[in-house]
CSV table of C-alpha atoms in Angstrom, one decimal:
chain,number,residue,atom,x,y,z
G,1,UNK,CA,-14.8,-27.5,-9.4
G,2,UNK,CA,-14.3,-24.4,-7.4
G,3,UNK,CA,-13.5,-21.2,-9.2
G,4,UNK,CA,-10.5,-19.3,-7.9
G,5,UNK,CA,-10.9,-15.5,-8.0
G,6,UNK,CA,-8.0,-13.5,-9.3
G,7,UNK,CA,-7.0,-10.8,-6.8
G,8,UNK,CA,-6.7,-7.3,-8.3
G,9,UNK,CA,-3.6,-5.2,-8.2
G,10,UNK,CA,-3.3,-3.5,-4.9
G,11,UNK,CA,-3.9,0.3,-4.9
G,12,UNK,CA,-0.8,0.6,-2.7
G,13,UNK,CA,1.6,-1.2,-5.0
G,14,UNK,CA,4.2,0.7,-6.9
G,15,UNK,CA,7.7,0.4,-8.3
G,16,UNK,CA,10.0,2.9,-6.5
G,17,UNK,CA,11.9,5.4,-8.8
G,18,UNK,CA,10.7,3.8,-12.1
G,19,UNK,CA,9.9,7.3,-13.4
G,20,UNK,CA,12.3,9.4,-11.4
G,21,UNK,CA,13.0,12.7,-13.1
G,22,UNK,CA,10.3,12.1,-15.8
G,23,UNK,CA,7.3,14.3,-16.4
G,24,UNK,CA,3.9,12.7,-17.2
G,25,UNK,CA,1.0,14.6,-18.6
G,26,UNK,CA,-2.4,13.0,-17.9
G,27,UNK,CA,-5.6,14.2,-19.5
G,28,UNK,CA,-8.8,13.0,-17.8
G,29,UNK,CA,-6.8,13.0,-14.5
G,30,UNK,CA,-9.7,14.0,-12.2
G,31,UNK,CA,-11.1,10.5,-11.6
G,32,UNK,CA,-11.0,6.9,-12.7
G,33,UNK,CA,-8.1,5.5,-14.7
G,34,UNK,CA,-6.5,8.8,-15.3
G,35,UNK,CA,-6.4,9.7,-11.6
G,36,UNK,CA,-5.1,6.2,-10.6
G,37,UNK,CA,-2.3,6.3,-13.2
G,38,UNK,CA,-1.3,9.8,-12.1
G,39,UNK,CA,-1.2,8.8,-8.4
G,40,UNK,CA,0.8,5.7,-8.9
G,41,UNK,CA,3.2,7.4,-11.4
G,42,UNK,CA,3.9,10.1,-8.9
G,43,UNK,CA,4.7,7.4,-6.3
G,44,UNK,CA,7.2,6.0,-8.8
G,45,UNK,CA,8.9,9.4,-9.1
G,46,UNK,CA,7.2,11.2,-12.0
G,47,UNK,CA,6.3,14.8,-12.0
G,48,UNK,CA,2.5,15.0,-12.8
G,49,UNK,CA,0.6,17.5,-15.0
G,50,UNK,CA,-3.1,16.7,-14.5
G,51,UNK,CA,-5.7,18.0,-16.9
G,52,UNK,CA,-9.5,17.8,-16.7
G,53,UNK,CA,-12.6,20.0,-16.9
G,54,UNK,CA,-13.9,18.6,-13.6
G,55,UNK,CA,-12.2,21.2,-11.5
G,56,UNK,CA,-13.0,20.0,-8.0
G,57,UNK,CA,-12.2,16.4,-8.6
G,58,UNK,CA,-9.0,17.3,-10.5
G,59,UNK,CA,-7.8,19.5,-7.6
G,60,UNK,CA,-8.6,16.7,-5.2
G,61,UNK,CA,-6.4,14.3,-7.2
G,62,UNK,CA,-3.5,16.7,-7.5
G,63,UNK,CA,-3.8,17.6,-3.8
G,64,UNK,CA,-3.6,13.9,-2.9
G,65,UNK,CA,-0.4,13.6,-5.0
G,66,UNK,CA,1.2,16.7,-3.5
G,67,UNK,CA,0.1,15.6,0.0
G,68,UNK,CA,2.2,12.5,-0.4
G,69,UNK,CA,5.2,14.6,-1.1
G,70,UNK,CA,5.3,14.5,-4.9
G,71,UNK,CA,5.4,17.2,-7.6
G,72,UNK,CA,2.2,17.9,-9.5
G,73,UNK,CA,0.2,20.7,-11.1
G,74,UNK,CA,-3.4,21.0,-12.2
G,75,UNK,CA,-4.7,22.5,-15.4
G,76,UNK,CA,-8.5,22.9,-15.7
G,77,UNK,CA,-9.9,22.8,-19.2
G,78,UNK,CA,-11.3,20.8,-22.1
G,79,UNK,CA,-9.1,18.9,-24.5
G,80,UNK,CA,-11.4,19.8,-27.4
G,81,UNK,CA,-9.8,23.2,-27.3
G,82,UNK,CA,-6.5,23.6,-29.2
G,83,UNK,CA,-5.4,26.5,-26.9
G,84,UNK,CA,-5.9,24.3,-23.8
G,85,UNK,CA,-3.9,21.5,-25.4
G,86,UNK,CA,-1.0,23.8,-26.3
G,87,UNK,CA,-1.1,25.4,-22.8
G,88,UNK,CA,-1.0,22.1,-20.9
G,89,UNK,CA,2.1,21.0,-22.8
G,90,UNK,CA,3.9,24.4,-22.5
G,91,UNK,CA,3.1,24.5,-18.7
G,92,UNK,CA,4.5,21.0,-18.4
G,93,UNK,CA,7.8,22.0,-20.1
G,94,UNK,CA,8.0,25.3,-18.4
G,95,UNK,CA,7.4,23.9,-14.9
G,96,UNK,CA,9.4,20.6,-15.1
G,97,UNK,CA,11.8,21.2,-18.0
G,98,UNK,CA,10.4,18.6,-20.5
G,99,UNK,CA,7.5,16.4,-21.4
G,100,UNK,CA,8.6,12.7,-21.4
G,101,UNK,CA,5.4,10.8,-21.1
G,102,UNK,CA,1.7,11.3,-21.8
G,103,UNK,CA,-1.6,9.5,-21.1
G,104,UNK,CA,-4.6,10.7,-23.1
G,105,UNK,CA,-7.4,9.4,-20.9
G,106,UNK,CA,-10.1,12.1,-21.3
G,107,UNK,CA,-13.2,10.6,-22.8
G,108,UNK,CA,-17.0,10.3,-22.5
G,109,UNK,CA,-19.8,7.8,-23.4
G,110,UNK,CA,-22.6,10.3,-23.8
G,111,UNK,CA,-23.1,13.8,-24.9
G,112,UNK,CA,-23.7,15.4,-21.5
G,113,UNK,CA,-21.4,17.4,-19.3
G,114,UNK,CA,-19.4,14.7,-17.4
G,115,UNK,CA,-19.1,17.1,-14.5
G,116,UNK,CA,-22.8,17.1,-14.0
G,117,UNK,CA,-25.4,14.3,-13.6
G,118,UNK,CA,-27.5,13.5,-16.6
G,119,UNK,CA,-31.1,14.8,-16.6
G,120,UNK,CA,-33.0,12.0,-18.4
G,121,UNK,CA,-36.1,14.2,-18.9
G,122,UNK,CA,-34.3,17.2,-20.6
G,123,UNK,CA,-31.2,15.6,-22.0
G,124,UNK,CA,-32.5,12.5,-23.9
G,125,UNK,CA,-31.0,14.0,-27.1
G,126,UNK,CA,-27.5,13.7,-25.6
G,127,UNK,CA,-27.9,10.0,-24.8
G,128,UNK,CA,-26.5,7.1,-26.9
G,129,UNK,CA,-29.0,5.5,-29.3
G,130,UNK,CA,-29.1,3.4,-32.4
G,131,UNK,CA,-27.9,5.2,-35.5
G,132,UNK,CA,-31.4,6.0,-36.9
G,133,UNK,CA,-32.4,7.6,-33.6
G,134,UNK,CA,-29.1,9.2,-32.6
G,135,UNK,CA,-28.9,13.0,-32.6
G,136,UNK,CA,-26.3,15.4,-34.0
G,137,UNK,CA,-25.7,16.8,-30.5
G,138,UNK,CA,-24.9,13.3,-29.1
G,139,UNK,CA,-22.7,12.4,-32.1
G,140,UNK,CA,-20.7,15.6,-32.2
G,141,UNK,CA,-20.1,15.8,-28.5
G,142,UNK,CA,-18.7,12.2,-28.2
G,143,UNK,CA,-16.7,12.3,-31.4
G,144,UNK,CA,-15.2,15.7,-30.5
G,145,UNK,CA,-14.0,14.8,-27.1
G,146,UNK,CA,-12.9,11.2,-27.7
G,147,UNK,CA,-11.3,11.5,-31.1
G,148,UNK,CA,-10.6,15.1,-31.9
G,149,UNK,CA,-9.6,15.6,-28.3
G,150,UNK,CA,-7.0,12.8,-28.5
G,151,UNK,CA,-5.8,14.3,-31.9
G,152,UNK,CA,-5.3,17.8,-30.4
G,153,UNK,CA,-3.7,16.4,-27.3
G,154,UNK,CA,-1.3,14.2,-29.2
G,155,UNK,CA,-0.5,17.0,-31.7
G,156,UNK,CA,0.6,19.3,-28.9
G,157,UNK,CA,2.5,16.5,-27.0
G,158,UNK,CA,4.3,15.3,-30.1
G,159,UNK,CA,5.4,18.8,-31.1
G,160,UNK,CA,7.1,19.2,-27.7
G,161,UNK,CA,8.5,15.6,-27.8
G,162,UNK,CA,10.0,16.0,-31.3
G,163,UNK,CA,11.6,19.4,-30.3
G,164,UNK,CA,13.2,17.8,-27.3
G,165,UNK,CA,15.1,15.3,-29.5
G,166,UNK,CA,15.0,12.5,-27.0
G,167,UNK,CA,13.0,9.3,-26.4
G,168,UNK,CA,9.4,9.6,-25.2
G,169,UNK,CA,6.2,7.6,-24.9
G,170,UNK,CA,2.4,8.1,-25.2
G,171,UNK,CA,-0.5,5.8,-24.2
G,172,UNK,CA,-4.0,6.5,-25.4
G,173,UNK,CA,-7.1,5.1,-23.7
G,174,UNK,CA,-9.3,3.4,-26.2
G,175,UNK,CA,-11.9,0.8,-25.4
G,176,UNK,CA,-13.2,-2.6,-26.5
G,177,UNK,CA,-15.5,-0.3,-28.5
G,178,UNK,CA,-12.4,0.6,-30.5
G,179,UNK,CA,-11.9,-3.1,-31.4
G,180,UNK,CA,-15.5,-4.4,-31.7
G,181,UNK,CA,-19.1,-3.1,-32.0
G,182,UNK,CA,-21.0,-2.1,-28.8
G,183,UNK,CA,-24.8,-2.2,-29.1
G,184,UNK,CA,-26.5,1.2,-29.0
G,185,UNK,CA,-23.6,3.6,-28.8
G,186,UNK,CA,-22.4,4.4,-32.4
G,187,UNK,CA,-20.5,7.6,-31.6
G,188,UNK,CA,-18.5,5.9,-28.8
G,189,UNK,CA,-17.6,3.0,-31.1
G,190,UNK,CA,-16.7,5.2,-34.0
G,191,UNK,CA,-14.7,7.6,-31.8
G,192,UNK,CA,-12.7,4.8,-30.1
G,193,UNK,CA,-12.0,3.2,-33.5
G,194,UNK,CA,-10.6,6.6,-34.3
G,195,UNK,CA,-8.3,6.4,-31.3
G,196,UNK,CA,-7.1,3.0,-32.6
G,197,UNK,CA,-6.3,4.6,-35.9
G,198,UNK,CA,-4.5,7.6,-34.4
G,199,UNK,CA,-2.4,5.3,-32.2
G,200,UNK,CA,-1.2,3.2,-35.1
G,201,UNK,CA,-0.6,6.2,-37.3
G,202,UNK,CA,1.4,8.0,-34.7
G,203,UNK,CA,3.5,4.9,-33.9
G,204,UNK,CA,4.4,4.8,-37.6
G,205,UNK,CA,5.2,8.5,-38.0
G,206,UNK,CA,7.1,9.0,-34.8
G,207,UNK,CA,9.2,5.9,-34.4
G,208,UNK,CA,12.1,7.7,-36.1
G,209,UNK,CA,12.0,10.3,-33.3
G,210,UNK,CA,12.3,7.7,-30.6
G,211,UNK,CA,8.6,8.1,-29.6
G,212,UNK,CA,6.5,5.1,-28.8
G,213,UNK,CA,2.7,5.2,-29.0
G,214,UNK,CA,0.3,2.5,-27.8
G,215,UNK,CA,-3.2,2.2,-26.6
G,216,UNK,CA,-5.1,0.3,-23.9
G,217,UNK,CA,-8.6,-0.9,-24.6
G,218,UNK,CA,-10.6,-2.0,-21.6
G,219,UNK,CA,-14.0,-3.6,-21.0
G,220,UNK,CA,-16.0,-2.9,-17.9
G,221,UNK,CA,-13.8,-1.0,-15.4
G,222,UNK,CA,-15.1,0.4,-12.2
G,223,UNK,CA,-15.1,4.2,-12.8
G,224,UNK,CA,-17.5,7.1,-12.6
G,225,UNK,CA,-18.0,6.8,-16.4
G,226,UNK,CA,-19.1,3.2,-16.3
G,227,UNK,CA,-21.4,3.9,-13.4
G,228,UNK,CA,-22.9,6.8,-15.4
G,229,UNK,CA,-23.2,4.4,-18.4
G,230,UNK,CA,-25.2,2.0,-16.3
G,231,UNK,CA,-27.6,4.7,-15.3
G,232,UNK,CA,-28.3,5.8,-18.9
G,233,UNK,CA,-28.7,2.3,-20.2
G,234,UNK,CA,-31.3,1.6,-17.5
G,235,UNK,CA,-33.0,4.9,-18.3
G,236,UNK,CA,-33.1,4.1,-22.0
G,237,UNK,CA,-34.6,0.7,-21.3
G,238,UNK,CA,-37.4,2.3,-19.2
G,239,UNK,CA,-38.1,4.6,-22.1
G,240,UNK,CA,-38.3,1.7,-24.5
G,241,UNK,CA,-35.3,3.0,-26.4
G,242,UNK,CA,-31.8,1.8,-27.2
G,243,UNK,CA,-30.4,-1.1,-29.3
G,244,UNK,CA,-31.9,-4.6,-28.8
G,245,UNK,CA,-28.4,-5.9,-29.1
G,246,UNK,CA,-27.0,-3.8,-26.2
G,247,UNK,CA,-27.3,-6.7,-23.8
G,248,UNK,CA,-25.9,-9.5,-26.0
G,249,UNK,CA,-22.6,-9.5,-24.1
G,250,UNK,CA,-22.2,-7.9,-20.7
G,251,UNK,CA,-19.2,-9.5,-19.1
G,252,UNK,CA,-15.6,-10.3,-19.8
G,253,UNK,CA,-14.3,-13.8,-19.2
G,254,UNK,CA,-12.7,-12.8,-15.8
G,255,UNK,CA,-15.8,-10.9,-14.7
G,256,UNK,CA,-18.0,-13.9,-15.6
G,257,UNK,CA,-16.0,-16.4,-13.6
G,258,UNK,CA,-15.4,-14.2,-10.6
G,259,UNK,CA,-17.5,-15.0,-7.5
G,260,UNK,CA,-18.5,-11.4,-7.1
G,261,UNK,CA,-18.7,-10.6,-10.9
G,262,UNK,CA,-16.3,-7.8,-10.3
G,263,UNK,CA,-15.3,-5.4,-13.0
G,264,UNK,CA,-11.6,-4.5,-13.6
G,265,UNK,CA,-10.2,-1.9,-11.2
G,266,UNK,CA,-8.5,1.4,-12.2
G,267,UNK,CA,-5.3,0.1,-10.5
G,268,UNK,CA,-5.2,-2.9,-12.8
G,269,UNK,CA,-5.5,-0.6,-15.8
G,270,UNK,CA,-2.9,1.8,-14.4
G,271,UNK,CA,-0.4,-1.1,-14.0
G,272,UNK,CA,-0.5,-1.9,-17.8
G,273,UNK,CA,-0.5,1.8,-18.8
G,274,UNK,CA,2.6,2.5,-16.7
G,275,UNK,CA,4.3,-0.6,-18.0
G,276,UNK,CA,3.8,0.7,-21.6
G,277,UNK,CA,5.2,4.1,-20.6
G,278,UNK,CA,8.2,2.5,-18.9
G,279,UNK,CA,11.6,1.5,-20.4
G,280,UNK,CA,10.5,-2.2,-20.0
G,281,UNK,CA,8.2,-1.7,-23.0
G,282,UNK,CA,11.1,-0.4,-25.2
G,283,UNK,CA,10.1,-2.8,-28.1
G,284,UNK,CA,6.4,-2.0,-28.1
G,285,UNK,CA,4.8,0.6,-30.3
G,286,UNK,CA,1.6,0.7,-32.4
G,287,UNK,CA,0.1,-1.9,-30.2
G,288,UNK,CA,-3.6,-1.8,-29.4
G,289,UNK,CA,-3.9,-3.8,-26.2
G,290,UNK,CA,-7.2,-5.3,-25.1
G,291,UNK,CA,-6.9,-4.8,-21.3
G,292,UNK,CA,-10.4,-6.3,-21.2
G,293,UNK,CA,-10.3,-9.4,-19.0
G,294,UNK,CA,-10.8,-11.5,-22.0
G,295,UNK,CA,-13.8,-9.7,-23.5
G,296,UNK,CA,-12.5,-9.8,-27.1
G,297,UNK,CA,-11.4,-13.4,-26.7
G,298,UNK,CA,-14.9,-14.9,-27.2
């Protein structure tokens, strides 16, 4: 039997005019899934409000969108800050007239500054570790960005969406770590389970306002964050640290059977996210989708 590889979604594919006249706010828009979603949504007609603390990368993404002839603005800041979350929403409404859609994609897997490389000699206390060896600094940094940041982003987004008195949609980026355990990274697992809870709670509370809320939960996807994760896992192993169960499962079904063992691409994730934000997903809310290549199926 010869395995047949599944070809990934083309980075050039988009559905013309699907989001014409709509405004999409994307946190974590500088790189990875957030950037890909913002770029494709702009090609589909959306006005883009990109938010990230990685200033240079964010400006590069917004410049690409504007260079293709689309409308976009960049807001530099950290979603752990309430004032930033309030400002990003007010600027979206003031610039484009409303906030119709949101993707909350900002997130981290370790406690270091995502705009800077990790220094494994001086920042060991910021690395993931089993619970009995994990530090407060690691725990608080990951939890604050991944869960509190999503809460503060959603709070600002939902205030605006409720006030507009019209249908809207939100997608939160979770992880397989929001559906299962993941050896050696307790704060990431706890924080992403928090995103799962926030997604379901918001779906329940805001359905009467015509606002749908869902999440996507991916396994290995080729992004700067997963590359960074690979680096710190290798570093921890060299130091004799980390969970002995961290390597129990390393591949999704689709990754395992692919001839190149490829991870998911950001464009594959963006395709599902934009479907969930689109009118085609009108009957979907409170769903926690494993966009994981079959990771949680076995």
